[in-house]
XYZ file of C-alpha atoms in Angstrom:
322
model
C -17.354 -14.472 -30.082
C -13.804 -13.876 -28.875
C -12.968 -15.545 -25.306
C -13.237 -13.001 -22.826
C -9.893 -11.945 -21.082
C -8.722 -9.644 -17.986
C -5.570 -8.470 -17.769
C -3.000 -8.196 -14.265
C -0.418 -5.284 -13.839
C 1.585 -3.970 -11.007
C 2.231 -0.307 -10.166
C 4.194 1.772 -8.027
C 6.957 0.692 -5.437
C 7.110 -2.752 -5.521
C 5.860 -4.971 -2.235
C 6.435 -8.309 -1.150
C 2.997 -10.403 -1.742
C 2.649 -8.768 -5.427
C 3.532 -12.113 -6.796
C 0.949 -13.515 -4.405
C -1.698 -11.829 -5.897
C -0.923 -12.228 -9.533
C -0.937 -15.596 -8.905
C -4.765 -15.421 -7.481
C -5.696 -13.248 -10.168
C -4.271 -15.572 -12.862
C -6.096 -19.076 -11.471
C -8.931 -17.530 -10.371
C -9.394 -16.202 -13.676
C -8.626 -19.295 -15.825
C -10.867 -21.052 -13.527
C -14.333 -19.028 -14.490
C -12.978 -19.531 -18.379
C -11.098 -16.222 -18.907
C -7.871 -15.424 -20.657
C -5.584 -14.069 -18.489
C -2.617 -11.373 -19.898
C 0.392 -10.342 -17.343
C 0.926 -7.028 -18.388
C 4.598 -5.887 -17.731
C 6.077 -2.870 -16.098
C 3.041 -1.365 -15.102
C 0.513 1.379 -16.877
C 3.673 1.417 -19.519
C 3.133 -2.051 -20.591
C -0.397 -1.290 -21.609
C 0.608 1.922 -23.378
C 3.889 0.061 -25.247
C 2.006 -3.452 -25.710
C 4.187 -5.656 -23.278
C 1.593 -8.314 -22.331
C 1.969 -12.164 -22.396
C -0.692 -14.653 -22.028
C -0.788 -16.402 -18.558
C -1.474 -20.345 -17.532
C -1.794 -22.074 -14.987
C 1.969 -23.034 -14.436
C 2.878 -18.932 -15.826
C 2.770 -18.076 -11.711
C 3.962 -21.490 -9.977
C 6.715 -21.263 -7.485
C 6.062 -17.603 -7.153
C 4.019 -17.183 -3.820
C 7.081 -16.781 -1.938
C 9.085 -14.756 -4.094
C 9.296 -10.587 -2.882
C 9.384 -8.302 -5.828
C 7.160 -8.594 -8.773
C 7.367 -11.307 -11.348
C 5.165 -8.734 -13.641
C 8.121 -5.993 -13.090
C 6.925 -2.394 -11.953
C 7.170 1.042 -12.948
C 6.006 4.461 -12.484
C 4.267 5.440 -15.607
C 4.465 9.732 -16.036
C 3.241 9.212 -19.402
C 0.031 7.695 -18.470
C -1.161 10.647 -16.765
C -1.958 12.212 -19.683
C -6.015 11.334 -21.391
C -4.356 10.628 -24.806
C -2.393 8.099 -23.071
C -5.358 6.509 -21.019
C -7.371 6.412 -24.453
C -4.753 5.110 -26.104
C -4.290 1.897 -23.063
C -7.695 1.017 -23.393
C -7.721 0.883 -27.223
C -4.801 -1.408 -26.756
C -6.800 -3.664 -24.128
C -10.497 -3.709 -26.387
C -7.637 -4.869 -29.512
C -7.167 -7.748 -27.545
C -10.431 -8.377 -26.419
C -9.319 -7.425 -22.398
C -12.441 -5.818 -20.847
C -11.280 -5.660 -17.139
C -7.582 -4.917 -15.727
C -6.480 -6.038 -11.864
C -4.045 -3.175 -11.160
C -2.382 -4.028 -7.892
C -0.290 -0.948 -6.333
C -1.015 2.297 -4.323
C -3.238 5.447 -4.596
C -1.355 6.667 -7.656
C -1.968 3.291 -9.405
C -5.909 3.568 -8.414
C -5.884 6.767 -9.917
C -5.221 5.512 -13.229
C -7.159 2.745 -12.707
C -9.956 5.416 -12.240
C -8.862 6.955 -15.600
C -8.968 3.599 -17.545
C -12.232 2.839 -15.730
C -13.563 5.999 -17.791
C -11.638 5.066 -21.246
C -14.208 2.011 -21.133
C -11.848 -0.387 -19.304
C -13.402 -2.103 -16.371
C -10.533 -1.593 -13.691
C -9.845 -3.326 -9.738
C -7.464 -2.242 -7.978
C -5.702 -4.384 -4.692
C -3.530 -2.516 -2.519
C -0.417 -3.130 -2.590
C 2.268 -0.902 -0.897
C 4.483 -1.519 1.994
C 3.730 1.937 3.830
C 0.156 0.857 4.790
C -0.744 4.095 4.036
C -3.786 3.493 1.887
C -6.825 5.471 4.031
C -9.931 3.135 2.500
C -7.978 -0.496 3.546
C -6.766 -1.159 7.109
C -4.282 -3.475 5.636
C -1.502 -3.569 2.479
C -0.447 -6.141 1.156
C 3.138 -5.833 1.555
C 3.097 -4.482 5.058
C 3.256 -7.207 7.363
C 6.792 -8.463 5.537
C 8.192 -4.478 5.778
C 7.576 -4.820 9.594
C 9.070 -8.277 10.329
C 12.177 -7.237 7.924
C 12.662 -3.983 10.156
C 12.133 -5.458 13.170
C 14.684 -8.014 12.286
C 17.464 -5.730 11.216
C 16.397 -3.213 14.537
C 16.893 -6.123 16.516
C 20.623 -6.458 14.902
C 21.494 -2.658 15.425
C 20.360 -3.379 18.836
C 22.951 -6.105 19.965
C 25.623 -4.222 18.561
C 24.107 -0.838 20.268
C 24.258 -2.770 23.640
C 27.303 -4.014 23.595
C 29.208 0.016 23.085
C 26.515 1.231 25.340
C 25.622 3.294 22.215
C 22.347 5.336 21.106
C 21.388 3.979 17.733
C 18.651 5.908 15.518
C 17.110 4.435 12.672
C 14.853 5.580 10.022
C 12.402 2.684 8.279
C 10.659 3.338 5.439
C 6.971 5.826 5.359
C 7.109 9.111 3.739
C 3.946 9.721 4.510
C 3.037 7.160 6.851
C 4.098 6.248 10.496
C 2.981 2.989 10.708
C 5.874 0.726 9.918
C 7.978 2.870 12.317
C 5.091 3.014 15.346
C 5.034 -0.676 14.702
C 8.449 -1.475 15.193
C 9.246 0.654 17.583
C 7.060 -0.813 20.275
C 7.917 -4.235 18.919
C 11.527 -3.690 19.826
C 11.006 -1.578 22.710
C 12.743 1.613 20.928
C 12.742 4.921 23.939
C 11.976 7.522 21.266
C 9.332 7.039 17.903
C 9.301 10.390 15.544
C 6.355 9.906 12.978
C 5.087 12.214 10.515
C 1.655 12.608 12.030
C 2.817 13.772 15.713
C 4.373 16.980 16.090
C 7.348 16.384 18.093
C 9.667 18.461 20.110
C 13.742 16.876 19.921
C 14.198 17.962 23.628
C 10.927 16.721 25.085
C 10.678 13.713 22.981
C 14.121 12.341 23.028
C 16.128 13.772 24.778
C 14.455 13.951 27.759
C 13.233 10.462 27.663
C 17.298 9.005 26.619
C 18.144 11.028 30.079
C 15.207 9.886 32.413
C 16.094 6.169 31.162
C 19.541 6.862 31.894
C 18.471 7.411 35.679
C 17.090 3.973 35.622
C 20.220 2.336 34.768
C 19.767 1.824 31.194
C 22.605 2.782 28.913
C 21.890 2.125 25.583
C 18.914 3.557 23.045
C 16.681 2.940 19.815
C 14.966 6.036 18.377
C 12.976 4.617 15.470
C 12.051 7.947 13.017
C 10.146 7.480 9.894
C 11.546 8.891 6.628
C 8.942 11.005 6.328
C 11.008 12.728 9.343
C 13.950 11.990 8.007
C 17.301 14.485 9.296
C 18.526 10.741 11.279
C 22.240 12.179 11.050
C 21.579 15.362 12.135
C 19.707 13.849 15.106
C 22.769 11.576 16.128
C 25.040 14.331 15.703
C 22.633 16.601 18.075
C 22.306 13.295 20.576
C 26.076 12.981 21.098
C 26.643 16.894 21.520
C 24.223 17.101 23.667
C 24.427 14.315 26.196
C 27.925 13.093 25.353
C 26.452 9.892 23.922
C 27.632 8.042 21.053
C 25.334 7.782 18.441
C 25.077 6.414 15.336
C 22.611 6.804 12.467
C 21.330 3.969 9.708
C 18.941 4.019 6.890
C 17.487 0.844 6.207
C 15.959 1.769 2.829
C 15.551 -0.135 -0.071
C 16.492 -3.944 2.229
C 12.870 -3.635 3.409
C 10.961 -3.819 0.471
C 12.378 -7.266 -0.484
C 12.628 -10.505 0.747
C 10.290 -13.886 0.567
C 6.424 -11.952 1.819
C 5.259 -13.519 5.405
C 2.485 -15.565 5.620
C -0.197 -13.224 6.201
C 1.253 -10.950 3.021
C 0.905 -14.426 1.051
C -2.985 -15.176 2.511
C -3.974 -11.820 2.057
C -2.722 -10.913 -1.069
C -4.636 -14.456 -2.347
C -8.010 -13.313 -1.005
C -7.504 -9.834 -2.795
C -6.820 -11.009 -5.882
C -9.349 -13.593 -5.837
C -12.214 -10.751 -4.861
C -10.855 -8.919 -7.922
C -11.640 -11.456 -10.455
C -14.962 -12.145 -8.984
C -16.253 -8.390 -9.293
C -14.459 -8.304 -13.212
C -16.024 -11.743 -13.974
C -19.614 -9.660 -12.987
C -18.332 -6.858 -15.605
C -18.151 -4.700 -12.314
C -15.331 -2.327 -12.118
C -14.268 0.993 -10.529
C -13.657 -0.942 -7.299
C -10.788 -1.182 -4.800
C -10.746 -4.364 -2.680
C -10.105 -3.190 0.653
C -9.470 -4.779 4.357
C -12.560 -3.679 6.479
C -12.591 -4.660 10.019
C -10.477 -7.713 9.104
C -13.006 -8.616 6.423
C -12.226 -8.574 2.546
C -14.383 -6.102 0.705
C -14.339 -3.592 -1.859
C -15.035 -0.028 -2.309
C -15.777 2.515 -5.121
C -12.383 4.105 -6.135
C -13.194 7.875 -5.849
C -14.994 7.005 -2.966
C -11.759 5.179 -1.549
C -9.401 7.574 -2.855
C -11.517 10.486 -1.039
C -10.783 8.792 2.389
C -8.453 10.231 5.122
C -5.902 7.921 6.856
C -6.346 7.870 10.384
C -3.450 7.665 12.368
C -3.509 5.161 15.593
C -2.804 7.980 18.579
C -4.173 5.335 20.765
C -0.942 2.720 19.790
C 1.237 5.693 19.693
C -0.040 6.968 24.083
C 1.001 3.367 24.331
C 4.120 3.181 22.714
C 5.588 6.260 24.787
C 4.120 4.682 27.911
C 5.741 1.901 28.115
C 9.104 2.274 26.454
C 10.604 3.843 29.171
């Protein structure tokens, strides 16, 4: 009887920790006496056979490395059942009965799909948007944050020293999070998420000019992309309070960059719970972040789930940055 083997993949929008968890899944999986198969560029690698057997020194000096080591990709392709069927032939041809698919709710999805082609599948969160409604926590988040926070804190020297209004847009199409975090953390006067309806004149302006009476003279207005319009709201800023202002998009510069130590810890205990439930033949799970506790949950279950939005953080955000 053929060694039994579990394959590793990463989806989506890459995240800093990714490598982190590969390199659980891979150990923890050679330790309980599996093969273990990267499997590169995502759902496509499975459908265009792009796997490589993994050892123990495949994922060393990794852990601190942002990115993925496995490459990513969206897969449009794999949507499709032919495609799905077609994956898991590929998988029971190499004798892989259980796939760690670490991304977002698009890459659970399929995992879902493969789950149903016969493939036991586990996904592990991992997007930078912490915008996953079953987990509390993302692996990938934590480094997003600090990287924002560090290049807010930048903007804001130079902001201070032309006694300028500087409005920034982090990443979170969907998702406030990232930009409710960082805008406390750097005591920014306006936040615009995608969850609170806002008003421009009641929510900025009005708070830039009722600062202003205290003596302060320069501004951060952190807006999520999901927002978005950052140009148009420096352009309305200056026009209407005679203001400079000045507009940057941090993009792409806070997806990369060496994960922080709770991305690196986390993404290790994820990866670790996904082995155990494939070494069990258990699959159709998510491993999740419950009340600070590594768990897991049934995918349609976890896929079902509403985010909910912290209005409490949020009251305290526009209380005190004032």
């Amino acid at each position: 009887m053929a060694q039994k083997a579990i394959a590793v993949l990463t989806s989506g929008g890459d995240a800093p920790g990714m490598n982190a968890a590969v390199r659980a899944v891979v150990r923890s999986g050679i330790n309980k006496g599996l093969r273990v198969f990267g499997v590169y560029r995502g759902y496509n690698g499975l459908l265009n056979g792009e796997i490589k057997e993994m050892n123990l020194r495949s994922v060393s000096e990794i852990i601190g490395n942002g990115g993925t080591m496995l490459y990513t990709a969206r897969s449009e392709e794999f949507k499709k059942k032919e495609a799905q069927l077609r994956a898991a032939e590929f998988c029971r041809s190499n004798d892989i009965s259980g796939v760690v698919v670490i991304g977002g709710d698009g890459s659970f999805q399929g995992a879902r799909a493969l789950t149903e082609a016969g493939i036991n599948c586990i996904g592990v969160p991992g997007t930078i948007d912490n915008d996953i409604a079953c987990s509390e926590y993302t692996v990938g988040y934590d480094t997003a944050m600090n990287t924002a926070l560090e290049m807010v804190d930048r903007i804001r020297d130079t902001a201070q020293s032309h006694d300028r209004c500087s409005i920034v847009e982090v990443m979170g199409r969907r998702c406030g999070d990232i930009a409710l975090q960082t805008g406390i953390a750097t005591g920014a006067t306006a936040i615009l998420v995608p969850e609170v309806e806002f008003n421009i004149e009641r929510d900025v302006i009005a708070r830039i000019v009722n600062t202003q009476k205290t003596g302060k003279k320069h501004f951060i207005i952190v807006v999520a992309e999901g927002v978005g319009k950052v140009n148009d709201l420096a352009k309305y800023i200056e026009q209407r309070l005679g203001i400079e202002a000045r507009a940057t998009v941090l993009g792409h510069v806070q997806r990369g960059g060496s994960p922080t130590l709770r991305d690196r810890v986390v993404a290790s205990e994820m990866g670790y719970r996904a082995v155990e439930l494939l070494a069990q033949d258990i699959g159709n799970r998510v491993v999740v972040m419950r009340d600070g506790k590594i768990t897991d949950l049934d995918i349609t279950e976890a896929l079902q789930m509403e985010r909910v939005f912290d209005t409490e953080l949020y009251k305290i955000a526009m209380t005190i940055s004032i």
